[in-house]
């Protein structure tokens, strides 16, 4: 599986602009990119912390995954993403070990990365994502 580092921490927020202010004005980080990912119904804002990113996620629709999450649990840490060589391969390896997948194969995520999720039922409550530059 070859996890090299934590690629990003995904944080569900109600209002992207309000949250960006906290990360910039209080924590002194710089938002370097805002991107809408249409098929996930989110707008994302990225901050670099060492080689790990903070990914803020604001829902663009109440029926999107982040909209539903905030409805149920409120704002907060939503998922943990590990950098791997090949996200599809990492998903397969996890499946072979009995993990339930949300994505059988990687798909395109923010920043052009290939991403795939493991089901939190199989990961002790943490929605876990694999990210890779190649498929
Ligand atoms: Zn993510």
GROMACS .gro file of C-alpha atoms in nm, residues 36-125:
model
   90
   36UNK     CA    1  -1.547   2.340  -0.678
   37UNK     CA    2  -1.580   1.963  -0.722
   38UNK     CA    3  -1.917   1.935  -0.894
   39UNK     CA    4  -1.973   1.560  -0.865
   40UNK     CA    5  -1.915   1.572  -0.489
   41UNK     CA    6  -2.126   1.887  -0.451
   42UNK     CA    7  -1.855   2.069  -0.259
   43UNK     CA    8  -1.646   2.381  -0.273
   44UNK     CA    9  -1.301   2.325  -0.127
   45UNK     CA   10  -1.031   2.554   0.013
   46UNK     CA   11  -0.675   2.429   0.059
   47UNK     CA   12  -0.399   2.521   0.303
   48UNK     CA   13  -0.053   2.370   0.316
   49UNK     CA   14   0.089   2.261   0.653
   50UNK     CA   15   0.428   2.102   0.589
   51UNK     CA   16   0.353   1.836   0.331
   52UNK     CA   17  -0.002   1.789   0.460
   53UNK     CA   18  -0.298   1.994   0.347
   54UNK     CA   19  -0.606   2.110   0.526
   55UNK     CA   20  -0.904   2.074   0.295
   56UNK     CA   21  -1.209   2.275   0.399
   57UNK     CA   22  -1.531   2.144   0.247
   58UNK     CA   23  -1.846   2.349   0.207
   59UNK     CA   24  -2.149   2.180   0.057
   60UNK     CA   25  -2.298   2.334  -0.256
   61UNK     CA   26  -2.620   2.138  -0.204
   62UNK     CA   27  -2.809   2.015   0.105
   63UNK     CA   28  -2.832   1.664  -0.047
   64UNK     CA   29  -2.457   1.633  -0.112
   65UNK     CA   30  -2.238   1.420   0.116
   66UNK     CA   31  -2.103   1.718   0.311
   67UNK     CA   32  -2.448   1.875   0.339
   68UNK     CA   33  -2.584   1.554   0.488
   69UNK     CA   34  -2.284   1.515   0.716
   70UNK     CA   35  -2.322   1.865   0.863
   71UNK     CA   36  -2.693   1.807   0.904
   72UNK     CA   37  -2.626   1.496   1.113
   73UNK     CA   38  -2.303   1.575   1.295
   74UNK     CA   39  -2.234   1.945   1.252
   75UNK     CA   40  -1.905   2.099   1.142
   76UNK     CA   41  -1.580   1.920   1.211
   77UNK     CA   42  -1.321   1.672   1.092
   78UNK     CA   43  -1.478   1.473   0.811
   79UNK     CA   44  -1.207   1.248   0.671
   80UNK     CA   45  -0.839   1.156   0.671
   81UNK     CA   46  -0.656   1.112   0.341
   82UNK     CA   47  -0.338   0.911   0.300
   83UNK     CA   48  -0.099   0.961   0.008
   84UNK     CA   49  -0.028   0.633  -0.171
   85UNK     CA   50   0.145   0.541  -0.499
   86UNK     CA   51  -0.169   0.409  -0.661
   87UNK     CA   52  -0.512   0.471  -0.511
   88UNK     CA   53  -0.692   0.197  -0.706
   89UNK     CA   54  -0.433  -0.059  -0.598
   90UNK     CA   55  -0.456   0.057  -0.235
   91UNK     CA   56  -0.836   0.020  -0.248
   92UNK     CA   57  -0.797  -0.336  -0.382
   93UNK     CA   58  -0.548  -0.427  -0.109
   94UNK     CA   59  -0.784  -0.294   0.159
   95UNK     CA   60  -1.074  -0.488   0.008
   96UNK     CA   61  -0.868  -0.806   0.010
   97UNK     CA   62  -0.824  -0.754   0.382
   98UNK     CA   63  -1.197  -0.741   0.434
   99UNK     CA   64  -1.253  -0.365   0.434
  100UNK     CA   65  -1.580  -0.235   0.288
  101UNK     CA   66  -1.513   0.021   0.017
  102UNK     CA   67  -1.714   0.324  -0.083
  103UNK     CA   68  -1.519   0.340  -0.411
  104UNK     CA   69  -1.419   0.018  -0.587
  105UNK     CA   70  -1.186   0.218  -0.809
  106UNK     CA   71  -1.029   0.558  -0.778
  107UNK     CA   72  -1.198   0.860  -0.930
  108UNK     CA   73  -1.094   1.218  -0.998
  109UNK     CA   74  -1.088   1.440  -0.691
  110UNK     CA   75  -0.975   1.794  -0.621
  111UNK     CA   76  -0.635   1.904  -0.752
  112UNK     CA   77  -0.646   1.639  -1.024
  113UNK     CA   78  -0.564   1.362  -0.777
  114UNK     CA   79  -0.706   1.012  -0.796
  115UNK     CA   80  -0.904   0.940  -0.483
  116UNK     CA   81  -1.109   0.663  -0.327
  117UNK     CA   82  -1.280   0.614   0.007
  118UNK     CA   83  -1.303   0.328   0.256
  119UNK     CA   84  -1.627   0.291   0.448
  120UNK     CA   85  -1.605   0.425   0.807
  121UNK     CA   86  -1.786   0.111   0.931
  122UNK     CA   87  -1.472  -0.080   0.837
  123UNK     CA   88  -1.221   0.174   0.967
  124UNK     CA   89  -1.328   0.222   1.327
  125UNK     CA   90  -1.527   0.534   1.255
   0.00000   0.00000   0.00000
